[in-house]
CSV table of C-alpha atoms in Angstrom, one decimal:
chain,number,residue,atom,x,y,z
A,860,MET,CA,12.0,14.9,5.5
A,861,LYS,CA,11.6,12.6,2.5
A,862,GLN,CA,9.6,14.1,-0.4
A,863,LEU,CA,7.7,11.5,-2.5
A,864,PHE,CA,4.9,11.7,-5.1
A,865,LYS,CA,1.7,9.8,-5.9
A,866,TYR,CA,0.6,9.7,-9.6
A,867,LEU,CA,-3.3,9.6,-9.9
A,868,PRO,CA,-5.7,9.6,-12.8
A,869,GLU,CA,-7.9,11.9,-10.8
A,870,PRO,CA,-7.8,13.5,-7.3
A,871,ARG,CA,-10.4,11.0,-5.9
A,872,ASN,CA,-10.9,11.8,-2.2
A,873,LEU,CA,-7.2,12.2,-1.3
A,874,PHE,CA,-7.4,16.0,-0.8
A,875,ASP,CA,-10.9,16.1,0.6
A,876,GLU,CA,-10.7,13.2,3.0
A,877,GLY,CA,-7.1,12.0,2.9
A,878,PHE,CA,-7.7,8.5,1.6
A,879,ILE,CA,-5.1,6.7,-0.5
A,880,ARG,CA,-5.5,3.2,-2.0
A,881,LEU,CA,-3.8,0.2,-0.4
A,882,SER,CA,-3.6,-1.9,-3.6
A,883,GLN,CA,-3.9,-5.7,-3.3
A,884,PRO,CA,-1.8,-7.9,-5.6
A,885,VAL,CA,-4.7,-8.6,-8.0
A,886,VAL,CA,-4.9,-4.9,-9.0
A,887,LEU,CA,-1.1,-4.4,-9.4
A,888,ASN,CA,0.2,-4.2,-13.0
A,889,ASP,CA,3.4,-6.3,-12.6
A,890,PRO,CA,2.6,-10.0,-13.0
A,891,PHE,CA,5.9,-10.8,-11.1
A,892,GLU,CA,4.8,-9.1,-7.9
A,893,ALA,CA,6.0,-11.2,-4.9
A,894,SER,CA,7.8,-13.6,-7.1
A,895,PHE,CA,10.6,-15.4,-5.4
A,896,CYS,CA,12.7,-18.6,-5.7
A,897,SER,CA,10.9,-21.1,-3.4
A,898,GLU,CA,13.6,-23.7,-3.6
A,899,SER,CA,16.2,-21.2,-2.4
A,900,LEU,CA,13.9,-19.9,0.3
A,901,ASP,CA,13.3,-23.4,1.6
A,902,GLU,CA,17.1,-23.9,1.8
A,903,LEU,CA,17.6,-20.6,3.6
A,904,SER,CA,14.8,-21.4,6.1
A,905,SER,CA,16.4,-24.7,6.9
A,906,HIS,CA,19.1,-22.7,8.7
A,907,PHE,CA,16.6,-20.9,10.9
A,908,TYR,CA,16.1,-22.1,14.5
A,909,ASN,CA,12.5,-22.7,13.6
A,910,SER,CA,12.5,-23.8,10.0
A,911,MET,CA,8.7,-23.7,9.7
A,912,ALA,CA,6.4,-20.6,9.7
A,913,GLN,CA,3.6,-20.4,12.2
A,914,ASP,CA,0.2,-19.4,11.0
A,915,SER,CA,-2.9,-19.0,13.1
A,916,GLU,CA,-5.1,-20.5,10.4
A,917,PHE,CA,-2.9,-23.0,8.6
A,918,GLY,CA,-0.6,-24.1,11.5
A,919,ASN,CA,3.0,-24.9,10.8
A,920,ILE,CA,3.8,-24.5,7.2
A,921,SER,CA,7.0,-23.7,5.1
A,922,PHE,CA,8.0,-20.1,4.6
A,923,SER,CA,7.3,-20.5,0.9
A,924,GLN,CA,3.8,-21.8,1.6
A,925,TYR,CA,3.3,-18.9,4.0
A,926,ILE,CA,4.0,-16.4,1.2
A,927,GLU,CA,1.7,-18.1,-1.3
A,928,MET,CA,-1.1,-18.3,1.2
A,929,ARG,CA,-0.8,-14.8,2.7
A,930,MET,CA,0.4,-12.7,-0.2
A,931,HIS,CA,-3.3,-11.7,-1.0
A,932,ASN,CA,-3.5,-10.2,2.5
A,933,ILE,CA,-0.9,-7.6,1.6
A,934,GLY,CA,-1.5,-4.1,0.3
A,935,ILE,CA,0.8,-1.6,-1.4
A,936,VAL,CA,1.0,2.2,-1.4
A,937,SER,CA,3.3,3.1,-4.3
A,938,LEU,CA,5.1,6.4,-4.4
A,939,SER,CA,7.9,7.8,-6.5
A,940,GLU,CA,10.9,10.0,-6.0
A,941,ASN,CA,10.2,11.7,-9.4
A,942,LYS,CA,7.4,14.1,-10.2
A,943,GLU,CA,8.5,14.7,-13.8
A,944,ASN,CA,8.6,11.3,-15.4
A,945,LEU,CA,6.8,11.5,-18.7
A,946,LEU,CA,6.0,7.8,-18.9
A,947,MET,CA,4.5,7.8,-15.4
A,948,TRP,CA,2.4,10.8,-16.2
A,949,ALA,CA,1.1,9.0,-19.3
A,950,HIS,CA,0.6,5.6,-17.6
A,951,TYR,CA,-0.6,6.5,-14.1
A,952,ALA,CA,-2.0,10.0,-14.4
A,953,ASN,CA,-4.4,9.4,-17.3
A,954,GLU,CA,-2.2,10.7,-20.2
A,955,HIS,CA,-1.2,13.9,-18.3
A,956,LYS,CA,-4.9,14.6,-17.5
A,957,GLY,CA,-4.5,13.6,-13.9
A,958,VAL,CA,-2.6,14.9,-10.9
A,959,VAL,CA,0.4,14.1,-8.8
A,960,ALA,CA,0.1,14.4,-5.0
A,961,GLY,CA,3.2,15.4,-3.1
A,962,ILE,CA,3.5,13.1,0.0
A,963,SER,CA,6.2,13.9,2.5
A,964,TYR,CA,7.5,11.4,5.1
A,965,MET,CA,8.6,13.0,8.4
A,966,PRO,CA,10.1,10.6,10.9
A,967,MET,CA,8.6,12.6,13.8
A,968,PHE,CA,5.2,11.2,12.8
A,969,GLY,CA,6.3,7.6,12.7
A,970,SER,CA,4.4,6.9,9.5
A,971,ILE,CA,2.6,8.8,6.7
A,972,PHE,CA,-0.8,7.8,8.0
A,973,GLN,CA,-3.1,9.6,10.5
A,974,ASN,CA,-3.6,6.7,12.9
A,975,LEU,CA,-1.9,3.6,11.7
A,976,PHE,CA,-3.7,0.5,13.1
A,977,ARG,CA,-1.1,-1.9,14.5
A,978,ALA,CA,-2.5,-4.6,16.8
A,979,ASP,CA,0.4,-6.6,15.6
A,980,THR,CA,0.0,-9.5,18.0
A,981,LEU,CA,-3.5,-10.0,16.6
A,982,ILE,CA,-2.8,-9.9,12.9
A,983,ASN,CA,1.0,-10.5,12.4
A,984,SER,CA,3.4,-13.3,13.0
A,985,SER,CA,6.0,-11.0,14.7
A,986,TRP,CA,6.4,-10.5,18.4
A,987,GLY,CA,4.8,-7.1,18.7
A,988,ILE,CA,5.2,-3.6,17.2
A,989,GLU,CA,9.0,-3.4,17.7
A,990,HIS,CA,9.5,-6.4,15.4
A,991,SER,CA,6.8,-5.8,12.8
A,992,THR,CA,7.8,-4.6,9.3
A,993,PHE,CA,4.3,-3.2,8.6
A,994,ASP,CA,5.1,0.2,10.1
A,995,GLY,CA,3.6,2.6,7.5
A,996,ILE,CA,7.0,4.0,6.5
A,997,PRO,CA,7.8,4.3,2.8
A,998,LYS,CA,11.0,2.6,1.8
A,999,PRO,CA,12.8,2.3,-1.6
A,1000,VAL,CA,12.2,-0.7,-3.8
A,1001,SER,CA,15.1,-2.9,-4.6
A,1002,TYR,CA,15.5,-3.5,-8.3
A,1003,ARG,CA,17.2,-6.7,-9.6
A,1004,LYS,CA,17.4,-9.2,-12.5
A,1005,GLY,CA,17.0,-12.4,-10.5
A,1006,LEU,CA,14.3,-13.5,-8.2
A,1007,ARG,CA,14.7,-13.0,-4.5
A,1008,TYR,CA,16.7,-15.7,-2.7
A,1009,ARG,CA,17.9,-17.2,-6.0
A,1010,ASN,CA,21.5,-16.0,-5.6
A,1011,ASP,CA,21.3,-13.8,-2.5
A,1012,LYS,CA,19.8,-16.0,0.2
A,1013,PHE,CA,22.7,-15.7,2.5
A,1014,ASP,CA,23.4,-12.0,1.9
A,1015,TYR,CA,21.0,-10.7,4.6
A,1016,ASP,CA,20.8,-10.9,8.4
A,1017,TYR,CA,18.1,-13.2,9.6
A,1018,SER,CA,19.4,-13.6,13.1
A,1019,ASN,CA,16.2,-12.1,14.5
A,1020,ILE,CA,13.8,-14.0,12.3
A,1021,ASP,CA,12.2,-15.8,15.2
A,1022,ALA,CA,11.0,-12.5,16.6
A,1023,GLU,CA,10.2,-11.0,13.2
A,1024,GLY,CA,8.2,-14.0,12.1
A,1025,ALA,CA,7.3,-15.1,8.6
A,1026,ASP,CA,6.0,-11.6,7.9
A,1027,ARG,CA,9.6,-10.5,7.6
A,1028,ILE,CA,9.8,-12.7,4.5
A,1029,LEU,CA,6.4,-11.8,3.3
A,1030,TYR,CA,7.3,-8.1,3.5
A,1031,GLU,CA,10.6,-8.3,1.7
A,1032,VAL,CA,9.3,-10.2,-1.4
A,1033,PHE,CA,7.0,-7.2,-2.0
A,1034,MET,CA,10.0,-4.8,-1.7
A,1035,GLN,CA,11.8,-6.1,-4.8
A,1036,LYS,CA,11.0,-5.8,-8.5
A,1037,SER,CA,12.6,-6.4,-11.9
A,1038,ASP,CA,15.1,-3.7,-12.9
A,1039,GLU,CA,12.9,-3.1,-15.9
A,1040,TRP,CA,10.9,-0.9,-13.5
A,1041,ILE,CA,13.8,1.2,-12.2
A,1042,TYR,CA,12.7,4.3,-14.1
A,1043,GLU,CA,9.8,4.5,-11.6
A,1044,GLN,CA,12.1,5.2,-8.6
A,1045,GLU,CA,9.5,3.7,-6.4
A,1046,HIS,CA,9.2,3.8,-2.7
A,1047,ARG,CA,6.6,1.5,-1.1
A,1048,VAL,CA,4.5,1.2,2.0
A,1049,VAL,CA,3.7,-2.4,2.5
A,1050,LEU,CA,0.9,-3.2,5.0
A,1051,ARG,CA,-1.5,-6.0,5.9
A,1052,LEU,CA,-4.9,-5.4,4.4
A,1053,GLU,CA,-6.3,-5.9,7.9
A,1054,GLN,CA,-4.7,-2.5,8.7
A,1055,ALA,CA,-7.0,-0.7,6.2
A,1056,ASP,CA,-8.9,2.3,7.5
A,1057,ARG,CA,-11.8,2.0,5.0
A,1058,VAL,CA,-12.9,-0.9,2.9
A,1059,ILE,CA,-15.4,-0.6,0.0
A,1060,ILE,CA,-16.9,-3.9,-1.3
A,1061,GLU,CA,-19.1,-4.6,-4.2
A,1062,ASN,CA,-21.8,-6.5,-2.1
A,1063,VAL,CA,-22.0,-7.0,1.6
A,1064,GLN,CA,-23.4,-10.5,1.0
A,1065,HIS,CA,-20.0,-11.5,-0.3
A,1066,ILE,CA,-18.8,-11.7,3.4
A,1067,LYS,CA,-19.2,-15.4,4.2
A,1068,ASN,CA,-19.1,-15.1,8.0
A,1069,ASP,CA,-22.7,-14.6,9.0
A,1070,ALA,CA,-21.9,-13.1,12.4
A,1071,ILE,CA,-19.5,-10.5,11.0
A,1072,ARG,CA,-21.8,-9.7,8.0
A,1073,ASN,CA,-24.7,-9.1,10.4
A,1074,ARG,CA,-22.5,-7.0,12.7
A,1075,ILE,CA,-21.4,-4.8,9.8
A,1076,ILE,CA,-24.9,-4.3,8.4
A,1077,SER,CA,-26.3,-3.2,11.8
A,1078,SER,CA,-23.3,-1.0,12.7
A,1079,SER,CA,-22.9,2.7,12.7
A,1080,TYR,CA,-19.5,2.5,10.9
A,1081,SER,CA,-20.8,1.2,7.6
A,1082,TYR,CA,-23.3,2.3,5.0
A,1083,THR,CA,-24.4,1.8,1.4
A,1084,ASN,CA,-23.1,4.2,-1.2
A,1085,PRO,CA,-26.2,5.4,-3.1
A,1086,ILE,CA,-24.3,6.1,-6.3
A,1087,ASP,CA,-23.2,2.6,-7.0
A,1088,ASN,CA,-24.7,0.5,-4.2
A,1089,SER,CA,-21.3,-0.5,-3.0
A,1090,TYR,CA,-20.8,-1.0,0.8
A,1091,VAL,CA,-18.4,1.2,2.7
A,1092,ILE,CA,-17.0,0.1,6.0
A,1093,ASN,CA,-15.1,2.7,8.1
A,1094,LEU,CA,-12.8,0.5,10.2
A,1095,TYR,CA,-11.1,3.5,11.8
A,1096,GLU,CA,-14.4,4.2,13.6
A,1097,ILE,CA,-14.2,0.8,15.5
A,1098,ASP,CA,-12.8,1.5,19.0
A,1099,ASP,CA,-12.3,-2.1,20.1
A,1100,ASP,CA,-9.2,-3.7,18.6
A,1101,ALA,CA,-10.4,-7.2,18.8
A,1102,ILE,CA,-13.7,-6.4,17.0
A,1103,ARG,CA,-11.8,-4.3,14.4
A,1104,VAL,CA,-9.5,-7.2,13.7
A,1105,SER,CA,-12.3,-9.8,13.4
A,1106,VAL,CA,-14.1,-7.5,10.9
A,1107,ALA,CA,-10.9,-6.7,9.0
A,1108,MET,CA,-9.9,-10.3,8.6
A,1109,GLN,CA,-13.2,-11.1,6.9
A,1110,LEU,CA,-12.9,-8.1,4.6
A,1111,ALA,CA,-9.3,-9.1,3.7
A,1112,LYS,CA,-10.6,-12.4,2.4
A,1113,LEU,CA,-12.4,-10.4,-0.4
A,1114,SER,CA,-9.0,-9.1,-1.8
A,1115,ARG,CA,-9.0,-11.4,-4.8
A,1116,ASN,CA,-11.9,-9.4,-6.2
A,1117,PRO,CA,-10.4,-6.4,-7.9
A,1118,ARG,CA,-13.6,-4.4,-7.1
A,1119,SER,CA,-12.7,-4.6,-3.4
A,1120,ILE,CA,-11.0,-1.4,-2.4
A,1121,TYR,CA,-8.8,-0.9,0.6
A,1122,LEU,CA,-7.9,2.6,1.7
A,1123,MET,CA,-5.6,4.2,4.2
A,1124,LYS,CA,-6.0,7.7,5.7
A,1125,LEU,CA,-3.0,9.9,5.4
A,1126,ASN,CA,-1.7,12.3,8.0
A,1127,PRO,CA,-2.8,15.7,6.6
A,1128,SER,CA,0.7,17.1,7.4
A,1129,CYS,CA,2.1,14.7,4.9
A,1130,ILE,CA,0.1,16.1,2.0
A,1131,ASN,CA,2.0,19.2,1.0
A,1132,ASN,CA,1.5,19.8,-2.7
A,1133,CYS,CA,-0.5,18.9,-5.8
A,1134,LEU,CA,0.7,19.0,-9.4
A,1135,LEU,CA,-1.9,19.4,-12.1
A,1136,GLY,CA,-1.2,17.5,-15.3
A,1137,LEU,CA,-0.2,19.2,-18.6
A,1138,ASN,CA,-3.6,18.2,-20.1
A,1139,SER,CA,-5.6,18.4,-16.9
A,1140,SER,CA,-8.9,20.3,-17.0
A,1141,LEU,CA,-8.7,20.6,-13.2
A,1142,ASP,CA,-8.1,23.9,-11.4
A,1143,LYS,CA,-7.0,25.0,-8.0
A,1144,ILE,CA,-10.5,24.9,-6.5
A,1145,ASN,CA,-10.8,21.2,-7.6
A,1146,VAL,CA,-7.9,20.0,-5.4
A,1147,GLN,CA,-7.9,22.5,-2.5
A,1148,GLY,CA,-9.6,19.9,-0.3
A,1149,LYS,CA,-10.5,20.6,3.3
A,1150,PHE,CA,-8.5,17.7,4.7
A,1151,ALA,CA,-5.2,18.4,2.8
A,1152,SER,CA,-5.6,22.1,3.6
A,1153,SER,CA,-6.4,21.6,7.3
A,1154,VAL,CA,-2.8,22.0,8.4
A,1155,GLY,CA,-2.5,25.4,6.7
A,1156,TYR,CA,-0.5,24.8,3.6
A,1157,LEU,CA,-1.0,23.0,0.2
A,1158,ASP,CA,1.1,24.3,-2.7
A,1159,ILE,CA,-0.6,23.8,-6.1
A,1160,TRP,CA,1.3,23.7,-9.4
A,1161,ARG,CA,0.5,23.2,-13.0
A,1162,ALA,CA,2.8,21.3,-15.5
A,1163,VAL,CA,3.8,23.1,-18.7
A,1164,LYS,CA,6.1,22.1,-21.5
A,1165,ASN,CA,9.7,23.0,-21.5
A,1166,SER,CA,10.4,24.9,-24.7
A,1167,ASP,CA,13.8,23.3,-25.3
A,1168,TYR,CA,13.7,19.7,-24.0
A,1169,TYR,CA,11.3,16.8,-23.7
A,1170,SER,CA,10.6,17.7,-20.1
A,1171,LEU,CA,8.1,19.3,-17.8
A,1172,GLU,CA,8.2,22.5,-15.8
A,1173,PHE,CA,5.8,23.5,-13.0
A,1174,ILE,CA,4.3,26.9,-12.4
A,1175,GLN,CA,2.5,27.7,-9.1
A,1176,VAL,CA,-1.2,28.5,-9.4
């Protein structure tokens, strides 16, 4: 089992319903996300059997172009190895007023999500599930000084790139960051936004495809949130894979709007503890959600100051 942690400014609906945000590039705080050396990638891809990437919408394009055109279809779930980092508590958990959710990865479940939507042949460039990198498994970020492919383009095995497709390249550029971020000890789940279980959009009229928009409006899997009039689409309630993909593809096109929210539903067995911040006004009853507690255990702790060092300790509540 791999124990990881999610810093949150507030519990949101993680403990009650199991949803965690799948963050698109426009809402990430690192301006260098998915940065890579395009010249070096073009040189590398010239050694592939098929030097061009195949895209269902854009046809044959270079691998560099594929990343530029598809990077906004990617979502990230960011987790950390460390539950005690003072900077992360300040930056990501609302100045120690928020919480940290303990998320465990157990290989027996295959991913950390309840029912990870694959349909790889419909949404990915790989040849099926066995070759797809979008598997819902958290993996450690690679920290480096130089951009990907600049000096390491021949350091990795691309012998299976034809089966893995251009998504292999798209995935790996999101799995590397500047070593300035190494203190975060980040593990990431990288997915296609089309795999989201729930999508919340500002206005349903933003969907340009008339047929899909009308289908969503008349469906039983979507509704208007009366609090802010946003539109909630529960993709996990769609049984037909082809219909789900067609709807998800249109929703993914709204990813450049930071108000568009893409969510994944965690496996309740993977939510095993909650840490309340040092300055949090929350109590045990606020986070003892029915979803997280449905498997019979959820340990809850509160952060306190260590009396001798600049560090946190945790007491069970």
